[in-house]
Coordinates of C-alpha atoms in Angstrom, one line a residue:
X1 CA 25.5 55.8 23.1
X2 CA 24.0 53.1 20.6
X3 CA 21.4 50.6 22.1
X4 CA 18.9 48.3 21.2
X5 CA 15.3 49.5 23.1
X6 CA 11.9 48.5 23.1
X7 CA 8.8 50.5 22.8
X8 CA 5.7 49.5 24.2
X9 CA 3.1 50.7 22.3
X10 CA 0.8 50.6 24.8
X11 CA 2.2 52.1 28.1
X12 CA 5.0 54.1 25.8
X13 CA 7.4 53.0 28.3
X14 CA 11.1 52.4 26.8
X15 CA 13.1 49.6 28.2
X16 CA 16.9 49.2 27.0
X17 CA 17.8 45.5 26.1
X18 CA 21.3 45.8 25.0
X19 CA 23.6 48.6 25.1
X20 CA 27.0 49.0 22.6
X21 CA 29.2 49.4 25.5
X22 CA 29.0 49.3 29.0
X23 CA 31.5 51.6 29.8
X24 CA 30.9 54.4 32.5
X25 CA 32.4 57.7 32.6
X26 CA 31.9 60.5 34.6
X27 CA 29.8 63.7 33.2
X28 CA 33.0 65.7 34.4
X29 CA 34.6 64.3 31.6
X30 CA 32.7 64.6 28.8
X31 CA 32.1 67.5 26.4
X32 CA 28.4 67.8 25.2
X33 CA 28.3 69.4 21.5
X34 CA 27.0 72.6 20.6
X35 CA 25.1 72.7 17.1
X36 CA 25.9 75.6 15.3
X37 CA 25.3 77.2 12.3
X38 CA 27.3 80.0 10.5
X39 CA 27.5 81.5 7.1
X40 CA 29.9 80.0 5.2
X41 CA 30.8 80.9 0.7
X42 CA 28.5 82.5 -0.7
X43 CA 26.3 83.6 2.0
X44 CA 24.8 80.1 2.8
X45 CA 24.6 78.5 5.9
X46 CA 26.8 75.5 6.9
X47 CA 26.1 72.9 9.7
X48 CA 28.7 71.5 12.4
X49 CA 28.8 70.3 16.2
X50 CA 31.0 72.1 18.6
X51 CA 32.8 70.2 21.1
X52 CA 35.1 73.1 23.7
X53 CA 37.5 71.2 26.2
X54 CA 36.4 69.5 29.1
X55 CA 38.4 67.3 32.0
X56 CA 37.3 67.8 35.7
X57 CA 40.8 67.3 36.4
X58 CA 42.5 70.3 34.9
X59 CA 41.6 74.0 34.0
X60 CA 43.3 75.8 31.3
X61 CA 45.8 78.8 32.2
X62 CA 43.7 82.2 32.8
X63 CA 43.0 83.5 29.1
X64 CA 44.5 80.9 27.2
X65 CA 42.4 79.7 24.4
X66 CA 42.3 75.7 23.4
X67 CA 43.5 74.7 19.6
X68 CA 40.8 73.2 17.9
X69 CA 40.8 70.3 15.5
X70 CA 38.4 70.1 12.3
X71 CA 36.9 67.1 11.6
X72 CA 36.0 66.4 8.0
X73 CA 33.9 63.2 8.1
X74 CA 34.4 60.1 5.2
X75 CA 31.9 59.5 2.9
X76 CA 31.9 62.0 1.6
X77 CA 27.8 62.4 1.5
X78 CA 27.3 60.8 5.0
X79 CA 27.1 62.3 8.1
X80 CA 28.4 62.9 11.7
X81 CA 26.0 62.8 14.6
X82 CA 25.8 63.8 18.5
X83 CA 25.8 60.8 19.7
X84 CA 28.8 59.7 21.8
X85 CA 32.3 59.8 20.3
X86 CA 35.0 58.3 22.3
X87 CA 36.9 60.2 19.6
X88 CA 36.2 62.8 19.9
X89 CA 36.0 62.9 23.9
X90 CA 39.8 62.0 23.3
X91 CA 40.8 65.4 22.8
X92 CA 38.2 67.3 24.2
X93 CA 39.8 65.6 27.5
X94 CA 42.8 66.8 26.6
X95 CA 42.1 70.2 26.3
X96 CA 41.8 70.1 22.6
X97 CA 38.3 71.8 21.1
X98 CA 36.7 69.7 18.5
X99 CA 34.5 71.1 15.5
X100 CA 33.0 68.2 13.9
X101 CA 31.8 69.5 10.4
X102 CA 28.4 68.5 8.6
X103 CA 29.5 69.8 5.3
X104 CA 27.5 70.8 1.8
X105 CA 26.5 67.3 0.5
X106 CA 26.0 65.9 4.1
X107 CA 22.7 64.3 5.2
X108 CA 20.2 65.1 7.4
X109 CA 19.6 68.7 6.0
X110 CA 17.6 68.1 3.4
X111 CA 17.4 67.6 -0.3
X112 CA 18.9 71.1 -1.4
X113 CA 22.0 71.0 1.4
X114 CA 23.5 67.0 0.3
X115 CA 23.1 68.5 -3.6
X116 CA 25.7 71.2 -2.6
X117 CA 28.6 69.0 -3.2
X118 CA 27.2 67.9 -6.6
X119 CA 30.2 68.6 -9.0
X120 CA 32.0 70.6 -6.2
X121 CA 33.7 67.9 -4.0
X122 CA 36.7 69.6 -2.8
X123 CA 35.2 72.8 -3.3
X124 CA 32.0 73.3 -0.8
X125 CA 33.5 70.5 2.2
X126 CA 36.6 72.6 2.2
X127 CA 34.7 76.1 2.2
X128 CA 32.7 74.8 5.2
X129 CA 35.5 73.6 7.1
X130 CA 37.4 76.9 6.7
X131 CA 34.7 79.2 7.6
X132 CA 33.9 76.6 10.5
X133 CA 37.3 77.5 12.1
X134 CA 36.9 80.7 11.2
X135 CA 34.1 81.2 12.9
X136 CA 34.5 79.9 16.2
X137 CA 38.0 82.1 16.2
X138 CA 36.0 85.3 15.4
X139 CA 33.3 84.0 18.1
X140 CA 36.6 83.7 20.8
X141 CA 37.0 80.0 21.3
X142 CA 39.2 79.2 20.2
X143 CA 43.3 79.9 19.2
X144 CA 43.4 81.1 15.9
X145 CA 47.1 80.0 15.7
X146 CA 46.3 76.6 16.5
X147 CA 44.3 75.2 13.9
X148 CA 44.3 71.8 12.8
X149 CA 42.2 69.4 10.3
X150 CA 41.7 66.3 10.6
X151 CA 39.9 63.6 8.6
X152 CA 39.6 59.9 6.9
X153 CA 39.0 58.6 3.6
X154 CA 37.1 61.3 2.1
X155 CA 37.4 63.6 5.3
X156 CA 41.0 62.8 4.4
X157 CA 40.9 64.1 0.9
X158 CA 39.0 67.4 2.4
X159 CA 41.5 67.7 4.9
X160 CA 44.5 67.7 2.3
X161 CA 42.6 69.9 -0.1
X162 CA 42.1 72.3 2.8
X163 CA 45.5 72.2 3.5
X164 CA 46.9 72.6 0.0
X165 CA 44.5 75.1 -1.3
X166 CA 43.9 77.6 2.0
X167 CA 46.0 78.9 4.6
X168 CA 43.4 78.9 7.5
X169 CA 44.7 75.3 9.3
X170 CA 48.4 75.3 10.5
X171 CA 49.0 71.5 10.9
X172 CA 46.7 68.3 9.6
X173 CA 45.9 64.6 9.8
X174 CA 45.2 62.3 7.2
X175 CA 43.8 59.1 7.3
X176 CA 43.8 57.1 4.6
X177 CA 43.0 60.1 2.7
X178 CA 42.3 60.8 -1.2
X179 CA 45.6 62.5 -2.8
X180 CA 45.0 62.0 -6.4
X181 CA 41.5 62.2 -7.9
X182 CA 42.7 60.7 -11.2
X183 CA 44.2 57.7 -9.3
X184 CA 41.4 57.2 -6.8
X185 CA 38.8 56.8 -10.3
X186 CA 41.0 54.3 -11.6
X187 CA 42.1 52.2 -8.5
X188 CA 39.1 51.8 -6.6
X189 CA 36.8 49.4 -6.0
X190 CA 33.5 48.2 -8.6
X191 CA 31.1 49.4 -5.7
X192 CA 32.4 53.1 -5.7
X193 CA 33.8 53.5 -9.4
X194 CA 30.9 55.7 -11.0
X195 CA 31.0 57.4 -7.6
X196 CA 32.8 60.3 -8.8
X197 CA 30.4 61.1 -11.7
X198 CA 28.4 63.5 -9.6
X199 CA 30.6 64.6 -7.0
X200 CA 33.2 66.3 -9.5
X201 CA 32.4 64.8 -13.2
X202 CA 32.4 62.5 -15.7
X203 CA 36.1 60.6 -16.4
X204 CA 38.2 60.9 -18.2
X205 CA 35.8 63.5 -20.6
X206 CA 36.3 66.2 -17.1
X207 CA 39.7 64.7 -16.0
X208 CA 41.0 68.2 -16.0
X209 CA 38.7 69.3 -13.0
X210 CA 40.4 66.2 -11.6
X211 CA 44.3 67.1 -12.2
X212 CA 43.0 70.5 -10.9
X213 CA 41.3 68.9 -7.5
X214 CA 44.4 66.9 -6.9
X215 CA 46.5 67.9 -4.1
X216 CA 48.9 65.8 -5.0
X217 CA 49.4 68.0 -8.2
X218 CA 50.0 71.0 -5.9
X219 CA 52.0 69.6 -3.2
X220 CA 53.9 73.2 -3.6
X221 CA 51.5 74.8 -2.3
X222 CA 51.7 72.9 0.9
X223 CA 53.6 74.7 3.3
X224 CA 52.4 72.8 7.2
X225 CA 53.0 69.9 8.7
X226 CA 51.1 66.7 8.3
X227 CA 51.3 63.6 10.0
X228 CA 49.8 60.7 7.1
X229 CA 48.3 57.2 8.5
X230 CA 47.6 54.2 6.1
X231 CA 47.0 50.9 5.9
X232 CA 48.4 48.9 4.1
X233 CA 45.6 46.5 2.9
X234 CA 43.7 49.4 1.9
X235 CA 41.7 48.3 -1.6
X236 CA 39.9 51.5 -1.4
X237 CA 42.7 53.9 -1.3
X238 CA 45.4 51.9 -2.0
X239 CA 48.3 53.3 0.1
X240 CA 50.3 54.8 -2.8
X241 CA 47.8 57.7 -2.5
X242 CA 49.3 58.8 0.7
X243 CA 52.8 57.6 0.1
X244 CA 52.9 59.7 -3.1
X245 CA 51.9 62.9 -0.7
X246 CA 54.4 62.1 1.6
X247 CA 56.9 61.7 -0.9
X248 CA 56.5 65.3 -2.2
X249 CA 56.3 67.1 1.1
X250 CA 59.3 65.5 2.5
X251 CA 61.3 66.4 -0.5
X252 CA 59.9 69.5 -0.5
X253 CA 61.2 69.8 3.1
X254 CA 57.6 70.7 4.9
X255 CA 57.5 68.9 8.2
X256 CA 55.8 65.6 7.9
X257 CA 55.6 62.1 9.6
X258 CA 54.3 59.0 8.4
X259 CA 52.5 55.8 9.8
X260 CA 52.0 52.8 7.9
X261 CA 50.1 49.6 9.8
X262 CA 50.5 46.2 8.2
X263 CA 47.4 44.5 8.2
X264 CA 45.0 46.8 8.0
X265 CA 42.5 48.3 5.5
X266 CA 40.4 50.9 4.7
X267 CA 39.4 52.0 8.1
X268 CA 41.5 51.0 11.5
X269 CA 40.0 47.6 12.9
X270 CA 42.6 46.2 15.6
X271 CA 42.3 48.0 19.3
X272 CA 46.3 49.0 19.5
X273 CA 46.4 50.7 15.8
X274 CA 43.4 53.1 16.8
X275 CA 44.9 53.8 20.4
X276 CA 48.7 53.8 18.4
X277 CA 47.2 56.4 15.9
X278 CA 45.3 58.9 18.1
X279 CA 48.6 58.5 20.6
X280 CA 50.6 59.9 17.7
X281 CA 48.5 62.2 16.1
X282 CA 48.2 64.0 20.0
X283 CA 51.9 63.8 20.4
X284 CA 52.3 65.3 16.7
X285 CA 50.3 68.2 17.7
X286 CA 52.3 68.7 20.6
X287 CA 55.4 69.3 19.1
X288 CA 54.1 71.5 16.3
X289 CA 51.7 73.8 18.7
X290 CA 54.3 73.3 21.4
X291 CA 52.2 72.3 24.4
X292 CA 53.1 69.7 26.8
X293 CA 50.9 65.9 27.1
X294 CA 50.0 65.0 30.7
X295 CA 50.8 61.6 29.5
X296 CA 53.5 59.2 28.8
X297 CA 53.0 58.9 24.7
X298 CA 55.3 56.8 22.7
X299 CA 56.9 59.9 20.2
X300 CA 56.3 60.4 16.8
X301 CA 59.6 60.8 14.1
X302 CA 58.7 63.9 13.0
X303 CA 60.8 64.6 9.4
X304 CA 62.1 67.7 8.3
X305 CA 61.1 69.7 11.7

């Protein structure tokens, strides 16, 4: 958990001065992560932390293995870290593995490892992701039938490139994620609008690479269900990016549901949206992996299922 400490220089003693919450849990409760490493395209090594299921309270049925989620983190050339995520002990508490993925082009491995996703966004986070899942079903963790991926912003873009283009996952969540290459290097914001340049190319002299890095231009291919969150303040992707996905699939007839927050922008803010969206992305999986919730959850409309 985040704090503020002081370091005496002199007696090396460390005294904490302000913590980022002051919430208490018990250890029974929490999942510690597991750094792994595995070989992912090409023969290279990829990077993740491995979260298996963990509530003092219940023990899964003798042999059954958990589902496990895929998280693709935003960015897309940040990071995710072990430090405590009430995220992700959500679902680890639920009996839910978690695979949070440090994808080619993520920091904290070096010069070589964030130049990876140079030219090939779309390309190397997805590889990653797939063999992640793949790994950790060949390893006997988890339920190769019960894959999901799950991701925001640019982890959303991953996460519906990973669905459109492979057939490892079998049900995903978007947040706020990247449909449309094209539109996302015309609508976004001054800060990020030569972003793209290095992550897939120049625009519009490579705007084929972006057609052909667009889910949105391959919605066919989709064939799983997806549950789509947005804001709808969001400057950075606007919210026609995911209303344009959801549009195709549920026209297409793939199972899909949709949840649109007035008020809010790139990145949940208000306390009941984040509970309202992790709430309905748990009761989505439910009904798609067809296990039952401990808990009362408000349901989900589900279209097309």
């Amino acid at each position: 958990m985040a704090a503020i400490i002081r370091l005496d220089l002199t007696t090396k003693k460390l005294e904490v001065l302000r913590r980022s919450s002051d919430v208490t849990i018990d250890a029974g409760y929490l999942s510690l992560p597991e750094a792994i490493e595995y070989e992912t395209a090409d023969g290279k090594t990829a990077h993740a932390l491995f979260y298996s299921p963990q509530n003092l309270d219940y023990t899964a049925p003798a042999g059954e293995k958990p589902p496990l989620i895929v998280n693709s983190h935003g960015g897309p050339t940040a990071a995710t870290s072990s430090s405590l995520s009430f995220g992700v002990q959500y679902w680890t508490s639920r009996g839910i593995a978690v695979l949070d993925v440090n994808y080619g082009g993520s920091t904290g491995y070096g010069r070589e490892y964030r130049q990876r996703l140079d030219g090939q966004w779309g390309i190397v986070d997805v590889d990653d992701c797939v063999f992640g899942a793949r790994y950790l079903v060949e390893r006997g963790d988890v339920d190769g039938d019960r894959l999901a991926i799950s991701g925001g912003s640019a982890g959303g873009y991953t996460t519906l490139c990973a669905l459109t283009f492979r057939d490892t996952f079998k049900a995903g969540a978007s947040y706020y994620g990247v449909s449309d290459l094209e539109a996302l290097v015309r609508d976004t914001h001054k800060f990020e609008s030569r972003y793209l340049d290095r992550l897939v190319g120049a625009y519009p002299q490579q705007r084929q690479i972006y057609q052909q890095r667009s889910p949105i231009n391959f919605s066919d291919r989709l064939a799983c269900p997806v549950i789509f969150f947005q804001g709808l303040e969001d400057r950075v992707v606007p919210p026609n990016q995911t209303e344009a996905m959801v549009t195709a699939l549920r026209t297409k007839g793939v199972p899909v549901a949709y949840l649109p927050f007035e008020a809010e922008e790139h990145g949940f803010r208000k306390a009941p949206n984040i509970k309202r969206s992790l709430s309905a992305e748990l009761y989505f999986y439910s009904r798609i992996f067809d296990f039952e919730i401990a808990e009362s959850v408000e349901p989900v409309v589900i279209e097309n299922f």
